PDB file of C-alpha atoms in Angstrom:
ATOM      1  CA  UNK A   1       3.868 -43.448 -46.177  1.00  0.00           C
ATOM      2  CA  UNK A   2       2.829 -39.743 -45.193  1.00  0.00           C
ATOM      3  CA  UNK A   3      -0.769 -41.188 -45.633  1.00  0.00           C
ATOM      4  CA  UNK A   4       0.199 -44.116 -42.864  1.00  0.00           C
ATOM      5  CA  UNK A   5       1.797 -41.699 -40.890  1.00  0.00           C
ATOM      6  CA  UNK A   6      -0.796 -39.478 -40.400  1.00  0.00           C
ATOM      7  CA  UNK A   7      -3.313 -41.958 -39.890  1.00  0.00           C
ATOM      8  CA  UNK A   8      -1.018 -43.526 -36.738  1.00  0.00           C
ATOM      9  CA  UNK A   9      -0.751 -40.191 -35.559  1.00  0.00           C
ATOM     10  CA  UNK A  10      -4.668 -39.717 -35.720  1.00  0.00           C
ATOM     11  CA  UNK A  11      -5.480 -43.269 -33.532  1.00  0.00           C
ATOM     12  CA  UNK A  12      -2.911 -42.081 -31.244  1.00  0.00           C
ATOM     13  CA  UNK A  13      -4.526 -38.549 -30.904  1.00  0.00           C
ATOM     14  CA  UNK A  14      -8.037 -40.222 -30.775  1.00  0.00           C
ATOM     15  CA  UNK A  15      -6.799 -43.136 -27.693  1.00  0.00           C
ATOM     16  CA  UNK A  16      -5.629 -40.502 -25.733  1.00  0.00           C
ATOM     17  CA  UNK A  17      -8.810 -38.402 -25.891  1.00  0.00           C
ATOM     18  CA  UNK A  18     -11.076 -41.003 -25.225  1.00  0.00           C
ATOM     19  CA  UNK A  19      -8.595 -42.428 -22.355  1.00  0.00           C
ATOM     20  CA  UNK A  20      -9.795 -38.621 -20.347  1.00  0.00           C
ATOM     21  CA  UNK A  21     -13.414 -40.133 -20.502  1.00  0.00           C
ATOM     22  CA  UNK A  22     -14.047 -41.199 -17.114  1.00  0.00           C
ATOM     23  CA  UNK A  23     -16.761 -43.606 -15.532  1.00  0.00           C
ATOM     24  CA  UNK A  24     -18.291 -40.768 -13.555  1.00  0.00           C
ATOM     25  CA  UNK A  25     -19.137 -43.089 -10.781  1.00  0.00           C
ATOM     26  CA  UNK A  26     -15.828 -45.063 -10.732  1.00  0.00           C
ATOM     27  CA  UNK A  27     -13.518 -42.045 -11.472  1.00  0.00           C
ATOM     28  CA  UNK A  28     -11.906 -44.627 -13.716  1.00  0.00           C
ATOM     29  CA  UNK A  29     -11.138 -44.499 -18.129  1.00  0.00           C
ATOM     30  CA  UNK A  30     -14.061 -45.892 -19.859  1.00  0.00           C
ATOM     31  CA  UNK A  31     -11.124 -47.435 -21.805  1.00  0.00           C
ATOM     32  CA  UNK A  32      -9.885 -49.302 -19.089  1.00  0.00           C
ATOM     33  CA  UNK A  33     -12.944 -50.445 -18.114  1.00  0.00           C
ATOM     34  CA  UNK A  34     -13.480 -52.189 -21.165  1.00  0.00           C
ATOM     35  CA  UNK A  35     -16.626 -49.947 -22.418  1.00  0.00           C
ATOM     36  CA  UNK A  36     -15.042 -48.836 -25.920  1.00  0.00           C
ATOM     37  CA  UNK A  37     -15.085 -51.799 -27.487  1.00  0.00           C
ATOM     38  CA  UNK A  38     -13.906 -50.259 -31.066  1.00  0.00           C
ATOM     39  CA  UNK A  39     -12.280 -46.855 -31.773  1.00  0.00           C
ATOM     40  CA  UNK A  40     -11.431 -46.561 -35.172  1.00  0.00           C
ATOM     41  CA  UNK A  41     -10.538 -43.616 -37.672  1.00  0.00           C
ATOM     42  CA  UNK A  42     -11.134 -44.613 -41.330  1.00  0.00           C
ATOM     43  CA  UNK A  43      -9.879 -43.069 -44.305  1.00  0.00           C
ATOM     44  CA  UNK A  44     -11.724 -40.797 -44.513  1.00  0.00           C
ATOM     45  CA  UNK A  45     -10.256 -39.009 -41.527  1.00  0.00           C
ATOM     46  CA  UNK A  46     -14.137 -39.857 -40.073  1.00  0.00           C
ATOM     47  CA  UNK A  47     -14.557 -41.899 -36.451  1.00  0.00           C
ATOM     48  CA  UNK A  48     -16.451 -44.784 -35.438  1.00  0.00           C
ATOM     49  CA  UNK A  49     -16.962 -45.791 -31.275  1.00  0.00           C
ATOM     50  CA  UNK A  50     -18.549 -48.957 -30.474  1.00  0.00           C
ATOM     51  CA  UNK A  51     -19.947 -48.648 -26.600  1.00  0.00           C
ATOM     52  CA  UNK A  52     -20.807 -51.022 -24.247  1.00  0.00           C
ATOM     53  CA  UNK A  53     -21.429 -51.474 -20.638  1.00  0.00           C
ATOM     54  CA  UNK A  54     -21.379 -54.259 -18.194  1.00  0.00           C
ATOM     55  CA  UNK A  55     -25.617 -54.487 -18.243  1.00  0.00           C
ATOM     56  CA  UNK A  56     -28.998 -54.373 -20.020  1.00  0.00           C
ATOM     57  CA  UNK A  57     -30.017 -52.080 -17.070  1.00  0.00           C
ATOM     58  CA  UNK A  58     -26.963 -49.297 -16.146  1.00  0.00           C
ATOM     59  CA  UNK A  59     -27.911 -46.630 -15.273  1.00  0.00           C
ATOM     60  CA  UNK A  60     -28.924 -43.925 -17.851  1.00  0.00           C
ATOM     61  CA  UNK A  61     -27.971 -41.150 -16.573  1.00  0.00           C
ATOM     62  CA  UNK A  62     -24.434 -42.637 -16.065  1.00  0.00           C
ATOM     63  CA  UNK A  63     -24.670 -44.405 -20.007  1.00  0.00           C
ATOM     64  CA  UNK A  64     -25.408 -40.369 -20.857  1.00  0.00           C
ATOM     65  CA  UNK A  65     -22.519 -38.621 -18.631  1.00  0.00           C
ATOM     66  CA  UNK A  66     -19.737 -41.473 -20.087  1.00  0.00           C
ATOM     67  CA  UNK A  67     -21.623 -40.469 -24.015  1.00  0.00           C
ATOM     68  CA  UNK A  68     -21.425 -36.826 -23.392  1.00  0.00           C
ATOM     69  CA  UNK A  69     -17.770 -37.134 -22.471  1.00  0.00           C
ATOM     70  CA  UNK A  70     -17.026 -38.988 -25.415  1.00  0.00           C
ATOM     71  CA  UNK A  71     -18.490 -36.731 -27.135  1.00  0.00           C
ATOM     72  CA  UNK A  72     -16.298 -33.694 -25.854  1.00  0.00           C
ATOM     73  CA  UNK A  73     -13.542 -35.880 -26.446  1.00  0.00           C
ATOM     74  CA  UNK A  74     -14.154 -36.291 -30.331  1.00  0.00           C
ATOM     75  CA  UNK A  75     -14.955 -32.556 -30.392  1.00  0.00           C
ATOM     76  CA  UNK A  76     -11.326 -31.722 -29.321  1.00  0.00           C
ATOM     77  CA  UNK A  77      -9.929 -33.691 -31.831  1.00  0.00           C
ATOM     78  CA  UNK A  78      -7.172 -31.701 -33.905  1.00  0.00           C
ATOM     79  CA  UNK A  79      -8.626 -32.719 -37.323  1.00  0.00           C
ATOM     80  CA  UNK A  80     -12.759 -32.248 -36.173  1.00  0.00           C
ATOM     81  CA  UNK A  81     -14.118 -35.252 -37.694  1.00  0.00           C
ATOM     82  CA  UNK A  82     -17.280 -36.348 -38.615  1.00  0.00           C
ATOM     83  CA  UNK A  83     -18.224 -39.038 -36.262  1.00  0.00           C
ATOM     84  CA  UNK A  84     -20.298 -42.072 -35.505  1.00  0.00           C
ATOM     85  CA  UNK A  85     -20.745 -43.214 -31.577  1.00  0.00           C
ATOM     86  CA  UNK A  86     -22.826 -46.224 -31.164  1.00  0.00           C
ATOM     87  CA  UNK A  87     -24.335 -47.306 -27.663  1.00  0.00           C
ATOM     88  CA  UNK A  88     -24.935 -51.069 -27.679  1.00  0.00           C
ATOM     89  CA  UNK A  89     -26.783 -53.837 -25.672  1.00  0.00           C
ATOM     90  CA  UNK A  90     -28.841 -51.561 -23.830  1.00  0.00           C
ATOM     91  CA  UNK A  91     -32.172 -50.347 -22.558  1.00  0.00           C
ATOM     92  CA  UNK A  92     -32.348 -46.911 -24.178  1.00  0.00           C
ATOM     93  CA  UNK A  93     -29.888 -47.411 -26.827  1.00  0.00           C
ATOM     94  CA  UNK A  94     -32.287 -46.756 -29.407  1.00  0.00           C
ATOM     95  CA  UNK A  95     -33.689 -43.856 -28.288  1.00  0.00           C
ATOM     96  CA  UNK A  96     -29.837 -42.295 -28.036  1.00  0.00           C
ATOM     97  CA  UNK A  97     -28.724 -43.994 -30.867  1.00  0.00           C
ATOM     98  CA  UNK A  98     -31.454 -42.031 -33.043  1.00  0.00           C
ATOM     99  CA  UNK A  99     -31.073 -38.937 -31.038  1.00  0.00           C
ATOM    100  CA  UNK A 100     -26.909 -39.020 -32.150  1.00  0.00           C
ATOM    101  CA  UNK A 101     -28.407 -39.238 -35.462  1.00  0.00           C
ATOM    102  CA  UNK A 102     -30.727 -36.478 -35.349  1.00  0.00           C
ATOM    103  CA  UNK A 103     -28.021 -34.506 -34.529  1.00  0.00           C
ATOM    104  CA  UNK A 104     -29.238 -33.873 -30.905  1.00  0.00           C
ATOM    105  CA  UNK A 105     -26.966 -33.116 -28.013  1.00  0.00           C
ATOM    106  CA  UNK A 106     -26.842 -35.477 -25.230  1.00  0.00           C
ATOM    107  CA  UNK A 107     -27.887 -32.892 -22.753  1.00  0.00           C
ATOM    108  CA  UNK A 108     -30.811 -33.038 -25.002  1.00  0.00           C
ATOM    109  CA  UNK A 109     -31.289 -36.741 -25.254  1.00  0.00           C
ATOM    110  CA  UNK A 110     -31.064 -36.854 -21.177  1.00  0.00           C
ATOM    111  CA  UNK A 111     -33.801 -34.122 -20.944  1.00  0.00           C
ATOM    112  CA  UNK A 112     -36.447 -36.327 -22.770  1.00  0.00           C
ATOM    113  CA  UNK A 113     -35.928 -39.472 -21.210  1.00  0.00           C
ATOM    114  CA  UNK A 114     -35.638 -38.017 -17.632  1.00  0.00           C
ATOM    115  CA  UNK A 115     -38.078 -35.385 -16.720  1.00  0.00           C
ATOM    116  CA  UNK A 116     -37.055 -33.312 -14.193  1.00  0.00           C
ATOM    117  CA  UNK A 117     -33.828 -35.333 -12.826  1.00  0.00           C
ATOM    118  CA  UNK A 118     -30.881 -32.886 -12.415  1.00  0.00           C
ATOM    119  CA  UNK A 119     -27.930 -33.585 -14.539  1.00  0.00           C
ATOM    120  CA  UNK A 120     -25.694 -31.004 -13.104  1.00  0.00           C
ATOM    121  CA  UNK A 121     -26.201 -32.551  -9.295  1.00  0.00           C
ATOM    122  CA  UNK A 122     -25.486 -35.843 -10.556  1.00  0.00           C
ATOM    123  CA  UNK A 123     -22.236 -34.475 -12.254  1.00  0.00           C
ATOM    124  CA  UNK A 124     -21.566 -32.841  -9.199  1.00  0.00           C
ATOM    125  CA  UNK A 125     -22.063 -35.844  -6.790  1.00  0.00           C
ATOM    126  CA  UNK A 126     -19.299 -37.488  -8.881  1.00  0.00           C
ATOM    127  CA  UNK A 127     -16.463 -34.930  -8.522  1.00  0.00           C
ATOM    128  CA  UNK A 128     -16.802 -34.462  -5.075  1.00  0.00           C
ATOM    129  CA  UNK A 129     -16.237 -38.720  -4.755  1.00  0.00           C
ATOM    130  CA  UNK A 130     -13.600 -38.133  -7.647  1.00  0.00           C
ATOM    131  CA  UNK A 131     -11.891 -35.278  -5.644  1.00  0.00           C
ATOM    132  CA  UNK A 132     -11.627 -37.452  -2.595  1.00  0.00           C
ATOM    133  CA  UNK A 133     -10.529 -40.809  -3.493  1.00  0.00           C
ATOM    134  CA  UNK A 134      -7.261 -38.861  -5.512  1.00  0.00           C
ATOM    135  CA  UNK A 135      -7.277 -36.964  -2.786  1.00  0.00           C
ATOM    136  CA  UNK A 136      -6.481 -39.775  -0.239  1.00  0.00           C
ATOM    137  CA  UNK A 137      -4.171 -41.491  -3.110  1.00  0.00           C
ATOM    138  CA  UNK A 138      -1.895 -38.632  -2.443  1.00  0.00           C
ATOM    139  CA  UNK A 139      -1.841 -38.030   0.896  1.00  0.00           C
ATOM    140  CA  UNK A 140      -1.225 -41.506   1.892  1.00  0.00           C
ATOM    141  CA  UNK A 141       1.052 -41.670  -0.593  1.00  0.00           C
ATOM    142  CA  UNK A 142       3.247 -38.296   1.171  1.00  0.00           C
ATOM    143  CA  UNK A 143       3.055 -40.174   4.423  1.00  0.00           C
ATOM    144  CA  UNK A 144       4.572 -43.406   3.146  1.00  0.00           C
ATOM    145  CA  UNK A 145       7.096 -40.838   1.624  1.00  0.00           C
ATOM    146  CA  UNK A 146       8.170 -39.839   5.317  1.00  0.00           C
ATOM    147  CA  UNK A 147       6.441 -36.509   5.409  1.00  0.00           C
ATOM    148  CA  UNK A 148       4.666 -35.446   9.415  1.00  0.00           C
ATOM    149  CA  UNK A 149       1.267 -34.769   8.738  1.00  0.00           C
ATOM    150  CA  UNK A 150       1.837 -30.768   9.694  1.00  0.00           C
ATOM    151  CA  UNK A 151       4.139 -30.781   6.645  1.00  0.00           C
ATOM    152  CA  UNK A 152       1.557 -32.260   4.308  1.00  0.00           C
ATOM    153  CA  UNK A 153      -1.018 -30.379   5.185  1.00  0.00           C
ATOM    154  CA  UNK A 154       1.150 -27.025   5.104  1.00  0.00           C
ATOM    155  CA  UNK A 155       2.154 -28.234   1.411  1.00  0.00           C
ATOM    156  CA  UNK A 156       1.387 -25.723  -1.412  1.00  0.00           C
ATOM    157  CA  UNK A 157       1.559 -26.369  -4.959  1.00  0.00           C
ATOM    158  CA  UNK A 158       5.091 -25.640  -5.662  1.00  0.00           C
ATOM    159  CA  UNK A 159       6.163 -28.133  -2.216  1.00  0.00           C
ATOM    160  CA  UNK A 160       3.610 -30.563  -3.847  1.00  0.00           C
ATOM    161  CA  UNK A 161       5.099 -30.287  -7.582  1.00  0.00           C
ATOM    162  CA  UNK A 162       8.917 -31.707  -6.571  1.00  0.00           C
ATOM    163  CA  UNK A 163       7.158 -34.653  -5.105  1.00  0.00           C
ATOM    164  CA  UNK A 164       8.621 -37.710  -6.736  1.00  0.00           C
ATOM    165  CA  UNK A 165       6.682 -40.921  -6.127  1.00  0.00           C
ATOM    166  CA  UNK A 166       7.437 -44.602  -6.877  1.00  0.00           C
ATOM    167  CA  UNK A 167       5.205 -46.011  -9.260  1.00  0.00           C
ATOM    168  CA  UNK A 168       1.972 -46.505  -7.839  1.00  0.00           C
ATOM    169  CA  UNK A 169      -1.422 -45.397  -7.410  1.00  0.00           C
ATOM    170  CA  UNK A 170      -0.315 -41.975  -5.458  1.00  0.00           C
ATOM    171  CA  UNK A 171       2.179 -41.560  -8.003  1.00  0.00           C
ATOM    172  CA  UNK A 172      -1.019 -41.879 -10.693  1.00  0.00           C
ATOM    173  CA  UNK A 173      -3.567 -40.260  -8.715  1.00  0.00           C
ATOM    174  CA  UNK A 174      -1.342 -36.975  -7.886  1.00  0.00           C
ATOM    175  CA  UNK A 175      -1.895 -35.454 -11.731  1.00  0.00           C
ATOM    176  CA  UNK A 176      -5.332 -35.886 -11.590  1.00  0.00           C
ATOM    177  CA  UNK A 177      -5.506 -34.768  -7.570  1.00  0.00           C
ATOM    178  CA  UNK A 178      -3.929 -31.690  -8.897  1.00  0.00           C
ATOM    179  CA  UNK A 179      -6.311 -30.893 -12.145  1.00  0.00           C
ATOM    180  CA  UNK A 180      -9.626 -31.692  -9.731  1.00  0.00           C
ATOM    181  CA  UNK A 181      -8.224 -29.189  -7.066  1.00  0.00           C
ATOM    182  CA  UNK A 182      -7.418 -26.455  -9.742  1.00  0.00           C
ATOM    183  CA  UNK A 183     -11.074 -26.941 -11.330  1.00  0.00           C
ATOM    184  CA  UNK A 184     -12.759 -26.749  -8.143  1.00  0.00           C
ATOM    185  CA  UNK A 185     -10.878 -23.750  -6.765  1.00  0.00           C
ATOM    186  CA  UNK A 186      -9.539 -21.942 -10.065  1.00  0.00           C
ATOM    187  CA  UNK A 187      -8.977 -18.826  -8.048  1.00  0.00           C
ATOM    188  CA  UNK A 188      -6.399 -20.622  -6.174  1.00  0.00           C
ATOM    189  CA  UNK A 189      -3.414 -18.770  -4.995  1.00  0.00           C
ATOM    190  CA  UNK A 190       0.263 -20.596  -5.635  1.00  0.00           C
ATOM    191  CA  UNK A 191       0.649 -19.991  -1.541  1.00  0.00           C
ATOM    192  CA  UNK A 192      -2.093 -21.609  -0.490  1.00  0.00           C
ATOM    193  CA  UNK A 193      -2.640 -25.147   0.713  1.00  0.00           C
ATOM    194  CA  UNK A 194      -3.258 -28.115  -1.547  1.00  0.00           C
ATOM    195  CA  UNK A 195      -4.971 -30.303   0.677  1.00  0.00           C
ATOM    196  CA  UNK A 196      -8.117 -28.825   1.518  1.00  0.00           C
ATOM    197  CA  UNK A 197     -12.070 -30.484   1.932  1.00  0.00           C
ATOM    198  CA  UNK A 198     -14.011 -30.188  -1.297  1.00  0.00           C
ATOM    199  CA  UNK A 199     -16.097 -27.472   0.355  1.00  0.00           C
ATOM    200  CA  UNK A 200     -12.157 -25.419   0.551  1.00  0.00           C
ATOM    201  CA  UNK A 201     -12.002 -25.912   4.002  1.00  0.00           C
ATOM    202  CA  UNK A 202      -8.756 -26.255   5.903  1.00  0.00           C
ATOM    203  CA  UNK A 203      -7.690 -29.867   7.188  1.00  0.00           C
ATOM    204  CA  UNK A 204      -6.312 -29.799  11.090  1.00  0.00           C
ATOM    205  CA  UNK A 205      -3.668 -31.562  11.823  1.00  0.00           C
ATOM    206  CA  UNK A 206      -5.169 -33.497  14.592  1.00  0.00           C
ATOM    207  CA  UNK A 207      -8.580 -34.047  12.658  1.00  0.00           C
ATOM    208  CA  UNK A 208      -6.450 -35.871   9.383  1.00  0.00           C
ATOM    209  CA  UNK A 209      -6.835 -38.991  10.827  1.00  0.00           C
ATOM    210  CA  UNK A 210     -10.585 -39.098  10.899  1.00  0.00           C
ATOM    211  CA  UNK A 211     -10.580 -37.525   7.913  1.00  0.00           C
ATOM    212  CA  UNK A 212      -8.411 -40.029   5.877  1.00  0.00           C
ATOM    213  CA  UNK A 213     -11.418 -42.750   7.263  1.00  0.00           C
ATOM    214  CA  UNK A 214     -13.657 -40.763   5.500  1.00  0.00           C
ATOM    215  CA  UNK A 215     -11.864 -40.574   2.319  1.00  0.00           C
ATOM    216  CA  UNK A 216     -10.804 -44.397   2.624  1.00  0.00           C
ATOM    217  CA  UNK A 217     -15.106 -45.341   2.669  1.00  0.00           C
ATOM    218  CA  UNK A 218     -15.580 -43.665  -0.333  1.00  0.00           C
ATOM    219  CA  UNK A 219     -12.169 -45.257  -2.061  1.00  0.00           C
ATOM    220  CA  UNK A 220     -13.358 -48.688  -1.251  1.00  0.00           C
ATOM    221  CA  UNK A 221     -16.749 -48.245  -2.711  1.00  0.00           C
ATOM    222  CA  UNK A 222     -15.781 -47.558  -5.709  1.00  0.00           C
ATOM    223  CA  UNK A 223     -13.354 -50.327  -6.252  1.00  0.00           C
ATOM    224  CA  UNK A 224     -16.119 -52.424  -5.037  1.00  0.00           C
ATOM    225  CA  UNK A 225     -18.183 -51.114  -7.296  1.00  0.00           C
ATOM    226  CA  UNK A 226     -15.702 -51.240 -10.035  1.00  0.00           C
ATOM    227  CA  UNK A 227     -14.649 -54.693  -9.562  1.00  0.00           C
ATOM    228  CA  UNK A 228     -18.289 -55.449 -10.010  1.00  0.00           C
ATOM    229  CA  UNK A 229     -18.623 -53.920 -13.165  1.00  0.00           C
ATOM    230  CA  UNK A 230     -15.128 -55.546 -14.711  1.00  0.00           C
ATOM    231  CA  UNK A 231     -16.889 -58.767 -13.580  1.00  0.00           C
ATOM    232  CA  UNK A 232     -20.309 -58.168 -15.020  1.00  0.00           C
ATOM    233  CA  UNK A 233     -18.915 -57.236 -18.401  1.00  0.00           C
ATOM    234  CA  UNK A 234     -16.584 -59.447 -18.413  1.00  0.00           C
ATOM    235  CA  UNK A 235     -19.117 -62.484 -17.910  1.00  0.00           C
ATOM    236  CA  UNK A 236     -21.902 -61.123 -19.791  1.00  0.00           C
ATOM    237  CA  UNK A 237     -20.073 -60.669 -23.168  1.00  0.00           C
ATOM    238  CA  UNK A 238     -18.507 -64.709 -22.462  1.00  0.00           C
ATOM    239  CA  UNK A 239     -14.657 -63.851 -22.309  1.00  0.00           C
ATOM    240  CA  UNK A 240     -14.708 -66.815 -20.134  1.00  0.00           C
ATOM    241  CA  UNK A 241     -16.459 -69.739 -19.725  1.00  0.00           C
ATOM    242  CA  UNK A 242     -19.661 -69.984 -17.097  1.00  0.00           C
ATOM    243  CA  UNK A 243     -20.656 -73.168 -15.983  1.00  0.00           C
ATOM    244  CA  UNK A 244     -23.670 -74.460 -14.581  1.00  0.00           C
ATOM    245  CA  UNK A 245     -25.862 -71.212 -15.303  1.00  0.00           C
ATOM    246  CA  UNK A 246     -25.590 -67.629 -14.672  1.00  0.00           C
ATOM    247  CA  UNK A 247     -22.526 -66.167 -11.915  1.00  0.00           C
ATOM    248  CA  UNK A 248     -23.600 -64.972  -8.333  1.00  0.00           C
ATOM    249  CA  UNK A 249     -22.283 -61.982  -7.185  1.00  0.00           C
ATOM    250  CA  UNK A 250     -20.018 -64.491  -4.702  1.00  0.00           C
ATOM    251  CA  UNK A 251     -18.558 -65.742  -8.141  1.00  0.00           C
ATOM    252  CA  UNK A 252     -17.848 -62.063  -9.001  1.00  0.00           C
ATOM    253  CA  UNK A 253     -16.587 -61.058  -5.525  1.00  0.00           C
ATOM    254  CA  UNK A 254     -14.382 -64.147  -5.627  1.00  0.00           C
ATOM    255  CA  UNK A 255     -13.150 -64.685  -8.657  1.00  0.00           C
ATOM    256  CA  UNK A 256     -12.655 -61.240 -10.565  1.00  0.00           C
ATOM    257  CA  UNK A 257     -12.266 -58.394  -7.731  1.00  0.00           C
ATOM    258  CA  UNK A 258      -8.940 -57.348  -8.273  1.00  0.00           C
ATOM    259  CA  UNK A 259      -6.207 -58.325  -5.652  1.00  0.00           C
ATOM    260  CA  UNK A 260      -6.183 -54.518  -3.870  1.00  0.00           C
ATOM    261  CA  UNK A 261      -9.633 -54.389  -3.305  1.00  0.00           C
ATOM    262  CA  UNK A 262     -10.029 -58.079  -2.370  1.00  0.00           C
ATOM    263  CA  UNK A 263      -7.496 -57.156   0.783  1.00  0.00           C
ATOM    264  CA  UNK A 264      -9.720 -54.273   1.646  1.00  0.00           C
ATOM    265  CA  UNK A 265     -12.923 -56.528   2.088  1.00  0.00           C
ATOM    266  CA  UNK A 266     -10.742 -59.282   4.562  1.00  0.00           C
TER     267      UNK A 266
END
């Protein structure tokens, strides 16, 4: 029974490391996208991660980013396991496959394969698009909530931190609004305000409007963009049936873009 236990507690542990992992591009889990296929600890105390994405052709960079955190994600583990992450269906998963098993970093992996392409900007472009689309979340989420825009944007992190929201997507994008503002600006001061550009610049009051356009263009690209991928994986690995050849993107915008982005395209 202890043996059991411990085990349960261990895949427990382990789903809600690899649940942090974000699609840098999507700012969504890699686990809800559907991209671990199999997480498993074995008896050893040792884990195994089966990876996938929705094509042959994604990106590598962003196949390296979603490994790396992984990666991190194993590394924090409370027992430090030995470990096994395997990249499937894909056009360099050989060449990380073998580098895992060499023992190589993925920062190392990425160097070989891409020249002179700068990891670190690429990261960076992705928490700046991460940053906004929580950051709109929230603060349409406080004006449904009956808040004047001068009040929101004089909020600091104590007024933000009593904030009770009905379940939601500002009520799930406020945590992780809060962690992205406190990595970008760690030097932060309890007193000062919580909505802020990601350059740390104040918002005007009479400029939010414009500015919440801004933030609801990048939002909407990536739930295009995410919708597309659900639907690409979804069809490639035949959960359900295609008939008469190979889907069009129509089929995908159609038939598998979720119900909130669908409204945002009519």
């Amino acid at each position: 029974m202890a043996t059991a236990g411990v085990s349960i507690s261990r895949e427990e542990e382990l789903r809600r490391h690899l649940a942090q992992v974000n699609d840098p591009e999507l700012d969504e889990p890699v686990t809800e996208m559907g991209f671990v296929e199999r997480a498993q600890v074995k008896a050893d105390g040792s884990v195994e991660i089966d990876f996938r994405l929705p094509t042959y052709w994604c990106s590598p960079n962003f196949a390296y980013l979603m490994l790396d955190g992984i990666r991190k994600a194993l590394d924090g583990l409370s027992w430090s396991p030995a470990y096994r992450v395997r990249l499937h269906d894909h056009m360099f998963a050989e060449e990380v496959n073998r580098g895992i098993e060499a023992g190589k970093t993925f920062g190392q992996i990425f160097g070989e394969l891409s020249g002179d392409q700068d990891l670190e900007s690429l990261r960076e472009t992705f928490r700046v698009k991460a940053f906004k689309r929580r950051q709109e979340a929230v603060l349409c989420g406080l004006r449904r909530h009956g808040l004047t825009d001068r009040e929101i944007l004089g909020m600091d992190l104590a007024a933000l931190d009593v904030v009770r929201f009905e379940p939601g997507e500002a009520a799930r994008q406020m945590p992780r609004y809060r962690a992205a503002l406190l990595e970008r600006f760690p030097g932060r001061r309890p007193q000062d305000p919580v909505f802020v550009t990601c350059e740390g610049a104040g918002i005007p009051t009479s400029a939010l409007n414009a500015y919440l356009a801004e933030l609801r263009g990048v939002r909407i690209n990536m739930e295009f963009n995410g919708a597309l991928c659900r639907g690409l994986k979804h069809t490639r690995y035949k959960e359900t049936d295609v008939v008469d050849g190979e889907p069009t993107l129509v089929d995908f915008i159609l038939d598998r873009v979720p119900e909130r982005a669908t409204q945002t395209l009519t």
